[in-house]
Amino acid sequence: MTIKEQAYGPQEEAVFLDTIRRWTAQELKPRVKEYDHADRYPTEIVEQMKEMGLFGATISQEYGGLGLPARLYAQVVMEISSVWMAITGIFNSHLMLALAVEKFGTPAQKDLWLPKFASGEVRGGLALTEPDAGTDLQSIRMTARRDGDDYVINGTKTWISNGIEGSAVALLVKTDPKAEPRYKGMSLFIAPKQTGFTVSRKLEKLGYKCIDSGELVFQDYRLSKEHLIGGVEGQGFFQATGGLELGRINVAARGVGLAEGALRLASDYAQVRKTFGKPICEHQAIQLKLGEMVTRARAARLLTLDAAEAFDRGERCDMEAGMAKFFASEAALENSTEAMRIHGGYGYSKEFDIERFYRDSPLTCIGEGTNEMQRMIIARQWIKRHSIA
Ligand SMILES: Cc1cc2nc3c(=O)[nH]c(=O)nc-3n(C[C@H](O)[C@H](O)[C@H](O)COP(=O)(O)OP(=O)(O)OC[C@H]3O[C@@H](n4cnc5c(N)ncnc54)[C@H](O)[C@@H]3O)c2cc1C
């Protein structure tokens, strides 16, 4: 058992989750529709999240974070996502930046940045994707050229969550664009907003509203070598992907929340809407849908907790996290679609919450590795673990 688990036993876990549940019901539920439809950044709610310590949720307590184990953190994300998935991205993506620094940073980098990340004073995310490179991360073009004790960075990043409202990102670049294999020429920097770092546009989206997604341009952007995470060039690819297990548990938890939230909306509606003299939940066709939805949501939750517990035990869990991410995100999409159909014509109305679930769910199939890649990763890992050679 890890120290983190001891600090958050079953009793602490229940109290913590109860606080999150009450906050979600009192503060998020009444406001989500208005914010979502206006696509407005929820500044007031971000202030509440700061006070609750959510920006330091997985950062160690010695740096001012809450030090939540993955199992509890995942349940927090599930709870919030069952009402408002997009808002979890504001602290999820930020915590991926923090994880890169905590896992791979020098002691000086950890002392300097982690307390600021934990308090929410500095917030940000991961800047990996470029206009011509998403899944194939090793084909990024952004370069960092050494100039004395500094690096001069040029290039463009796109789709960066928290890139507009945040004040720093973990920036993946090529320090040696000619290196072979390509990953050996990649490095990761802590990049605060300063001269040379501009937001060129806010990206408009189908769903996942309120959280900002930006295109970021770096033009002769100068950083001292103290910003190179870990202080050694060529480690960036592994540092950027080194947080993927927790990142996938994270997205899986969002999927569970969406799948459960959609189920709840559908089952509530099916009990009050009547056709042919009885509530629609008494028609077999609707029961078949609900039966599948309940099962999918439950299976997604169990897979996600299974991956989180393996992570907390310090085990390698890329296959478990991949299965959870794949299954839970597809469950989110399927449950949202079925819930919309159960709402009939009202499912297509902006007055009902289900349309938001339908717009938000597909993102979970794309982020932290698309589900096409996820299945291949699961298969490769399975073969490796069950090799007959
Ligand atoms: C709302 C939103 C927020 C995001 N936030 C961030 C963020 O904060 N930071 C960040 O860095 N990025 C972010 N992204 C980018 C996201 O990570 C990428 O969109 C994702 O990695 C896919 O890359 P791509 O869009 O370039 O698709 P591509 O890589 O071009 O893939 C296109 C299609 O081809 C498939 N494909 C690709 N390669 C293979 C292969 N070898 N075998 C089989 N199929 C393949 C993919 O699965 C996909 O279906 C965000 C994206 C969105 C939409």
Coordinates of N, CA and C and ligand atoms in Angstrom, one line a residue, residues 93 126-130 133-136 158-161 205 208 213 363 366-370 372-373 376, ligand 1:
S93 N -6.1 18.8 -17.8 CA -5.0 19.1 -18.7 C -3.9 19.7 -18.0
L126 N -0.8 20.7 -21.8 CA 0.2 20.0 -22.6 C 0.1 20.5 -24.0
A127 N 1.2 21.0 -24.6 CA 1.2 21.5 -26.0 C 2.0 20.6 -26.8
L128 N 1.4 19.6 -27.4 CA 2.1 18.6 -28.2 C 1.6 18.7 -29.7
T129 N 0.3 18.7 -29.9 CA -0.2 18.6 -31.3 C 0.1 19.9 -32.1
E130 N 0.4 19.6 -33.4 CA 0.7 20.7 -34.4 C -0.3 20.5 -35.5
A133 N 0.7 17.3 -37.2 CA 1.1 16.2 -36.4 C 0.3 16.0 -35.1
G134 N -0.5 15.0 -35.1 CA -1.3 14.6 -33.9 C -0.9 13.3 -33.4
T135 N -1.5 12.2 -34.0 CA -1.1 10.9 -33.6 C 0.3 10.6 -33.8
D136 N 0.9 11.0 -35.0 CA 2.3 10.8 -35.3 C 3.1 12.0 -34.7
T158 N -1.4 23.4 -32.1 CA -2.9 23.6 -32.2 C -3.7 22.7 -31.3
W159 N -4.9 23.1 -31.1 CA -5.8 22.3 -30.2 C -5.4 22.3 -28.8
I160 N -4.7 23.3 -28.3 CA -4.1 23.3 -26.9 C -5.2 23.7 -25.9
S161 N -5.6 22.7 -25.1 CA -6.6 23.0 -24.0 C -5.9 23.9 -23.0
K205 N -15.7 24.7 -31.5 CA -15.9 23.2 -31.4 C -17.4 22.8 -31.4
Y208 N -17.6 20.3 -25.8 CA -16.4 20.6 -25.0 C -16.2 22.2 -25.0
S213 N -9.7 26.2 -26.4 CA -8.8 25.4 -27.2 C -8.1 26.3 -28.2
L363 N -15.4 13.6 -28.1 CA -14.0 14.0 -27.8 C -13.3 12.9 -27.0
I366 N -11.3 10.6 -29.0 CA -10.2 11.2 -29.8 C -9.0 11.5 -28.8
G367 N -9.2 12.2 -27.7 CA -8.2 12.6 -26.8 C -7.4 11.5 -26.2
E368 N -6.1 11.8 -25.8 CA -5.2 10.8 -25.2 C -5.0 9.6 -26.0
G369 N -4.9 9.7 -27.3 CA -4.8 8.6 -28.2 C -6.1 8.2 -28.7
T370 N -6.3 8.3 -30.0 CA -7.6 7.9 -30.6 C -7.9 6.5 -30.3
E372 N -8.8 4.3 -32.3 CA -8.2 3.4 -33.4 C -6.8 2.9 -32.8
M373 N -6.0 3.9 -32.3 CA -4.7 3.6 -31.8 C -4.8 2.7 -30.6
M376 N -5.0 -0.9 -31.0 CA -3.7 -1.5 -31.5 C -2.8 -1.6 -30.3
Ligands
LIG1 C1 -11.1 19.4 -28.2 C2 -9.7 19.0 -28.3 C3 -8.8 19.2 -27.3 C4 -7.5 18.8 -27.5 N1 -6.6 19.1 -26.5 C5 -5.2 18.9 -26.8 C6 -4.2 19.4 -25.9 O1 -4.5 20.0 -24.8 N2 -2.9 19.2 -26.2 C7 -2.6 18.6 -27.4 O2 -1.4 18.5 -27.6 N3 -3.5 18.1 -28.2 C8 -4.8 18.3 -28.0 N4 -5.8 17.8 -28.9 C9 -5.3 17.2 -30.1 C10 -5.6 15.7 -30.1 O3 -4.7 15.1 -29.2 C11 -5.4 15.2 -31.5 O4 -6.5 15.7 -32.3 C12 -5.3 13.7 -31.6 O5 -4.1 13.2 -31.0 C13 -5.4 13.1 -33.0 O6 -4.5 13.8 -33.8 P1 -5.0 14.4 -35.2 O7 -6.2 15.3 -34.9 O8 -3.9 15.1 -35.8 O9 -5.5 13.2 -36.1 P2 -4.6 12.3 -37.0 O10 -3.4 11.9 -36.3 O11 -4.4 13.0 -38.3 O12 -5.5 11.0 -37.2 C14 -6.6 11.0 -38.1 C15 -7.3 9.6 -38.1 O13 -6.3 8.6 -38.5 C16 -6.2 7.6 -37.5 N5 -4.8 7.2 -37.5 C17 -3.7 7.9 -37.4 N6 -2.6 7.1 -37.4 C18 -3.1 5.9 -37.5 C19 -2.4 4.6 -37.6 N7 -1.1 4.5 -37.5 N8 -3.2 3.5 -37.7 C20 -4.5 3.6 -37.7 N9 -5.2 4.8 -37.7 C21 -4.5 5.9 -37.6 C22 -6.6 8.3 -36.2 O14 -7.1 7.4 -35.3 C23 -7.8 9.2 -36.7 O15 -8.9 8.4 -36.8 C24 -7.1 18.2 -28.7 C25 -8.1 17.9 -29.7 C26 -9.4 18.3 -29.5 C27 -10.4 18.0 -30.6

